[in-house]
Tab-separated table of C-alpha atoms in Angstrom:
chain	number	residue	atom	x	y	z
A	1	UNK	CA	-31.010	8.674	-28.123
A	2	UNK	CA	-34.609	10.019	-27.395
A	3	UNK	CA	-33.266	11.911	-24.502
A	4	UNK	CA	-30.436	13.595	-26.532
A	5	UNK	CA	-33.212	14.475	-29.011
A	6	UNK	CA	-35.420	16.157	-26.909
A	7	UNK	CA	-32.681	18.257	-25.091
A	8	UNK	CA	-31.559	19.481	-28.719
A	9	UNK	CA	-35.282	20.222	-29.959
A	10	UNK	CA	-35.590	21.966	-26.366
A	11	UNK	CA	-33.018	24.393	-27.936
A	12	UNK	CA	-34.466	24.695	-31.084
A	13	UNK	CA	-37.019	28.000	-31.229
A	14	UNK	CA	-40.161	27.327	-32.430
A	15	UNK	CA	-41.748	28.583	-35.562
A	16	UNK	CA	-43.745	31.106	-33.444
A	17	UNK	CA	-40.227	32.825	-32.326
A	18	UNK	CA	-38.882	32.698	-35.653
A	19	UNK	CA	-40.722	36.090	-36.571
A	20	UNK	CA	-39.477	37.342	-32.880
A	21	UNK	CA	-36.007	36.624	-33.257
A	22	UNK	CA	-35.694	38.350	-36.652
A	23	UNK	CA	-37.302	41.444	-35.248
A	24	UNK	CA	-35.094	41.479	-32.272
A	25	UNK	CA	-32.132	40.343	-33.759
A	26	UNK	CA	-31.621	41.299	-36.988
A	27	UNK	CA	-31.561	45.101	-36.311
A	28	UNK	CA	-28.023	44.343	-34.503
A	29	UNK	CA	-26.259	42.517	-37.689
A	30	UNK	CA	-24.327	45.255	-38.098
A	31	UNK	CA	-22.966	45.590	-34.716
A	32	UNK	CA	-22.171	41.908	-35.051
A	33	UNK	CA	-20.612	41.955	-37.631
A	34	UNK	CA	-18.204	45.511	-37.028
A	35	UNK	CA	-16.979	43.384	-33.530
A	36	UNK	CA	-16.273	40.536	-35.631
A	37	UNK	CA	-14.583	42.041	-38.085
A	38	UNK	CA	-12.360	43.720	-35.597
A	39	UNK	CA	-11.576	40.853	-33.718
A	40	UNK	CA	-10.595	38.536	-36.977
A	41	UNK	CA	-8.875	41.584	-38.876
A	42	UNK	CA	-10.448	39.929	-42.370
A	43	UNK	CA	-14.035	40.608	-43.907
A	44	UNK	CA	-14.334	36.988	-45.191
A	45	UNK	CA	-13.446	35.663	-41.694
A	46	UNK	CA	-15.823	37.762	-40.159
A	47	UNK	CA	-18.785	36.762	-41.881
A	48	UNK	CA	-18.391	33.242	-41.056
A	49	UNK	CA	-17.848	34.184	-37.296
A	50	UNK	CA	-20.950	35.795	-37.405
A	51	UNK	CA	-22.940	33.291	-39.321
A	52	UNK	CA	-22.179	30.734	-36.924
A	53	UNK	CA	-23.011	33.845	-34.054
A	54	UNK	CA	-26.428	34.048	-35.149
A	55	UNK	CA	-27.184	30.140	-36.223
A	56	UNK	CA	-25.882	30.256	-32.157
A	57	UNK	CA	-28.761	32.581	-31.133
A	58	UNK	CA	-31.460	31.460	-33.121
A	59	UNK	CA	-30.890	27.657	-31.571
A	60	UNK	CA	-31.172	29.088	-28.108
A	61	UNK	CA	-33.264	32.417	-28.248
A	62	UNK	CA	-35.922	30.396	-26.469
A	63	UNK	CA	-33.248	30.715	-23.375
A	64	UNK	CA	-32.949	34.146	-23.648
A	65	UNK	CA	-34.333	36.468	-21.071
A	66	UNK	CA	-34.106	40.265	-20.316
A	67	UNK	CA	-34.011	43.283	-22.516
A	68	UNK	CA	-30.467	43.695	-23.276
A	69	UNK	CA	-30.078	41.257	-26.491
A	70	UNK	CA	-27.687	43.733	-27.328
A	71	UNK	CA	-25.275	42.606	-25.085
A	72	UNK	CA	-26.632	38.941	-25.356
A	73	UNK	CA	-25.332	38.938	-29.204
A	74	UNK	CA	-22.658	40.599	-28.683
A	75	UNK	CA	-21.545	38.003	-26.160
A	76	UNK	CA	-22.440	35.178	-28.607
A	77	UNK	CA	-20.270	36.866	-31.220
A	78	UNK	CA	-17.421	37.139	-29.050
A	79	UNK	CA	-17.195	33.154	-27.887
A	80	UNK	CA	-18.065	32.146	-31.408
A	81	UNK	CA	-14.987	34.376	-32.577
A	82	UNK	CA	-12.666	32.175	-29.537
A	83	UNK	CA	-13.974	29.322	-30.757
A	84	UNK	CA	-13.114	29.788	-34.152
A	85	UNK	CA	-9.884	31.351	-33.180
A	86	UNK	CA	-9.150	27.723	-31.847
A	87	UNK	CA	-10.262	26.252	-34.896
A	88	UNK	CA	-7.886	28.390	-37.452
A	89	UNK	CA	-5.111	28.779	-34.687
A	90	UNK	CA	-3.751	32.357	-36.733
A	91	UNK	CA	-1.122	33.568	-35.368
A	92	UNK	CA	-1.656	36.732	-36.666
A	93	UNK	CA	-4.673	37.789	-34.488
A	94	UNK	CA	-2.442	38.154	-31.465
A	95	UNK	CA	-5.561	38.070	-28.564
A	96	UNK	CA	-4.172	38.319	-25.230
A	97	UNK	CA	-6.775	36.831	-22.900
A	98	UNK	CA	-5.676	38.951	-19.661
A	99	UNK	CA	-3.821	42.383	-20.036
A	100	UNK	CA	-1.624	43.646	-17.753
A	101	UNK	CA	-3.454	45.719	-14.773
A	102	UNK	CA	-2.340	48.965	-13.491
A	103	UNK	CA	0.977	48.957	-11.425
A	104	UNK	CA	1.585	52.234	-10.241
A	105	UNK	CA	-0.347	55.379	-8.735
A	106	UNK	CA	-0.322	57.359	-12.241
A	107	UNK	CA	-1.604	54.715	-14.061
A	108	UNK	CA	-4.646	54.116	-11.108
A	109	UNK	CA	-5.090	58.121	-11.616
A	110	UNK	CA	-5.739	57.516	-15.517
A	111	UNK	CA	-7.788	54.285	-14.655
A	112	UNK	CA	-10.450	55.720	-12.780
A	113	UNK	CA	-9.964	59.235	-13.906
A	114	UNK	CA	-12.611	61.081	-15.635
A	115	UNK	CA	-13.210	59.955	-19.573
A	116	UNK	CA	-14.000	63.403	-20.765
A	117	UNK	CA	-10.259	64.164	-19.571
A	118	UNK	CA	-8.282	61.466	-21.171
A	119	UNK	CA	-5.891	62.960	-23.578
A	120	UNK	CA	-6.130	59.276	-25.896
A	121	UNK	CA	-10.099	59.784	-25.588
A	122	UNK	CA	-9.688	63.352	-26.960
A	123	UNK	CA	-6.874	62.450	-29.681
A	124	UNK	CA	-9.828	59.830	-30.728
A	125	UNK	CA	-12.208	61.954	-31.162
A	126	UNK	CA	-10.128	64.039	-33.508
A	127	UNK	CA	-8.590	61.241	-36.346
A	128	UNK	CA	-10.521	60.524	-38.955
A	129	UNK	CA	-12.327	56.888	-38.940
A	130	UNK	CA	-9.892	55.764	-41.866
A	131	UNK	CA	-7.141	56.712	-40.277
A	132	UNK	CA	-8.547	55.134	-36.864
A	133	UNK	CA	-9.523	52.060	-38.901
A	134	UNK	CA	-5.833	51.137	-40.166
A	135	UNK	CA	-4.360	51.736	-36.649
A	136	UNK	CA	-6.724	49.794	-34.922
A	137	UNK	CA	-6.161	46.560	-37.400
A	138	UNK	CA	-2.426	46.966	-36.077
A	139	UNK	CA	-3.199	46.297	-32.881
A	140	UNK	CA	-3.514	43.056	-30.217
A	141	UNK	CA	-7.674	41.328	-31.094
A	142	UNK	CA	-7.982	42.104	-27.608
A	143	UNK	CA	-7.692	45.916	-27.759
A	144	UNK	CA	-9.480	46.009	-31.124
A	145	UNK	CA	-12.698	44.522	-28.859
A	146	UNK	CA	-12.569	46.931	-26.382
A	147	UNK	CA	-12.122	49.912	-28.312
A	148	UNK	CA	-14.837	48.680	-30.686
A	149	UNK	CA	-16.962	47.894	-27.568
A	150	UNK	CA	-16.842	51.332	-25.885
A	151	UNK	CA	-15.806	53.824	-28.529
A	152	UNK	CA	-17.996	52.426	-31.405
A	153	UNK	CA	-20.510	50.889	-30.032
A	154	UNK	CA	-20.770	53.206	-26.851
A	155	UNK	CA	-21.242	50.963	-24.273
A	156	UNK	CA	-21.009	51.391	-20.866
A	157	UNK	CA	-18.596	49.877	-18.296
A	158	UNK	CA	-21.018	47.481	-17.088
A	159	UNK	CA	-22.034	46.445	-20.504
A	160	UNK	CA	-18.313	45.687	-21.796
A	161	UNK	CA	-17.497	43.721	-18.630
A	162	UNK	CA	-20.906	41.652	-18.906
A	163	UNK	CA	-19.953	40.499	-22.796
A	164	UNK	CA	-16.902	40.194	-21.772
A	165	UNK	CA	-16.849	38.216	-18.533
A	166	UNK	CA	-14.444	40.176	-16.729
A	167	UNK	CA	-14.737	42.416	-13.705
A	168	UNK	CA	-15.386	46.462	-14.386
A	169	UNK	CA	-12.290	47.141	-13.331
A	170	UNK	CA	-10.237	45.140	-15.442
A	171	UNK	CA	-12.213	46.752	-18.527
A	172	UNK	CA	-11.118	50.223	-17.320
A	173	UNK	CA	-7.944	49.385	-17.355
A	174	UNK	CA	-7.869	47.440	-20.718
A	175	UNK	CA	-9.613	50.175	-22.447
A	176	UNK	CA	-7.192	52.739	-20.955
A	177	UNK	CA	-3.967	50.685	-22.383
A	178	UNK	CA	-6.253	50.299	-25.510
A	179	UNK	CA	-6.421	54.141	-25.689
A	180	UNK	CA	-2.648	54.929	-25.253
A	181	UNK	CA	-1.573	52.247	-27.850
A	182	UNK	CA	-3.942	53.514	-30.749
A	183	UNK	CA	-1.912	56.873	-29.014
A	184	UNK	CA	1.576	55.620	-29.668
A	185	UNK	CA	0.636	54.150	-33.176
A	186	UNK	CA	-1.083	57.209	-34.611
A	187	UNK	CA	2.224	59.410	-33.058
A	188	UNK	CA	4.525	56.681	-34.298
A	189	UNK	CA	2.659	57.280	-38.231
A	190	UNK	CA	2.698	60.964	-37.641
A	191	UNK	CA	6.556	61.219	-37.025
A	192	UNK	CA	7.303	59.138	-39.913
A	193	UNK	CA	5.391	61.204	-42.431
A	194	UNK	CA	6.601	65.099	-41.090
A	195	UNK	CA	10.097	63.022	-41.432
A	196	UNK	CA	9.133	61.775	-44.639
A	197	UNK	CA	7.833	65.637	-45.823
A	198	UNK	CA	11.121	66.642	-44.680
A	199	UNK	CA	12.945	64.691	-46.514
A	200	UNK	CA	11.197	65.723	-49.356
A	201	UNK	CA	11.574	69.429	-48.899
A	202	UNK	CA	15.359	68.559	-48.436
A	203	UNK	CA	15.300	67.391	-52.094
């Protein structure tokens, strides 16, 4: 019993970091919470993702080292979402653990082909956030993060595949599928309301 005591008070931060933690921490709440929200689709569901995120950090800031805390919360927030996706088991969050990687030459070409000259990264760039917003909640947890990760938050490559856990590569190509399915949807929405103007004008 002592011995399990003293590992979980070795966890614990002491009242010295307390004042630390807030000023490193707190400043990225917001972050937090956006990439939580994303990932559950539900504001309520969020907030208790990130509660338990941050209860998470605070018990083990004394193990954190580096500069990038950033990232570090980031990657809390992420496992605490998994762990409460296990918990709830909703079927409606639809995370795919491992997307498909590229399988042909053109789709290489758009992997590892310059951002600044992606079409989806363009047609991002030119919706309006609501708009983006609603799309984005229609699509797979898993593209959700990685749009959030890089478009939102602006994180690099590196960064992603660090809170992530997977390899740069594989985040390249995520975020590219990412890309052309917020594509699709926003096209898909478009058609329907020219078809639905027309329609009206017919009347």
């Amino acid at each position: 019993m002592r011995g399990e005591a003293d590992s979980q008070e070795s966890t614990v931060p002491k009242d010295g970091q307390r004042r630390r933690f807030e000023l490193l921490a707190l400043p990225h709440l917001d972050a937090a919470y956006n990439l939580a929200r994303w990932l559950t689709g539900s504001t309520a569901d969020a907030e208790d993702v990130v509660q338990e995120a941050y209860l998470r950090a605070y018990r083990f800031f004394d193990t954190f080292r580096g500069d990038n805390i950033h990232g570090w919360l980031l990657t809390i927030v992420r496992n605490s979402f998994h762990t409460w996706m296990k918990e709830n088991r909703s079927p409606r969050l639809g995370f795919v653990a491992e997307l498909p990687e590229p399988d042909s030459v053109d789709d290489e070409a758009i992997l590892w082909g310059s951002p600044q000259a992606n079409p989806e990264t363009l047609l991002l760039r030119d919706i309006d956030h609501a708009t983006v917003g609603r799309l984005m909640q229609r699509l797979p947890a898993a593209y959700r993060e990685i749009l959030l990760l890089r478009e939102v938050e602006e994180l690099s490559y590196r960064e992603i595949a660090d809170i992530t856990g997977t390899p740069v590569g594989t985040v390249m190509s995520r975020l590219s599928r990412a890309r052309e399915a917020l594509r699709r949807s926003w096209h898909g929405e478009a058609a329907k309301e020219m078809l639905a103007n027309e329609t009206r004008d017919g009347d």
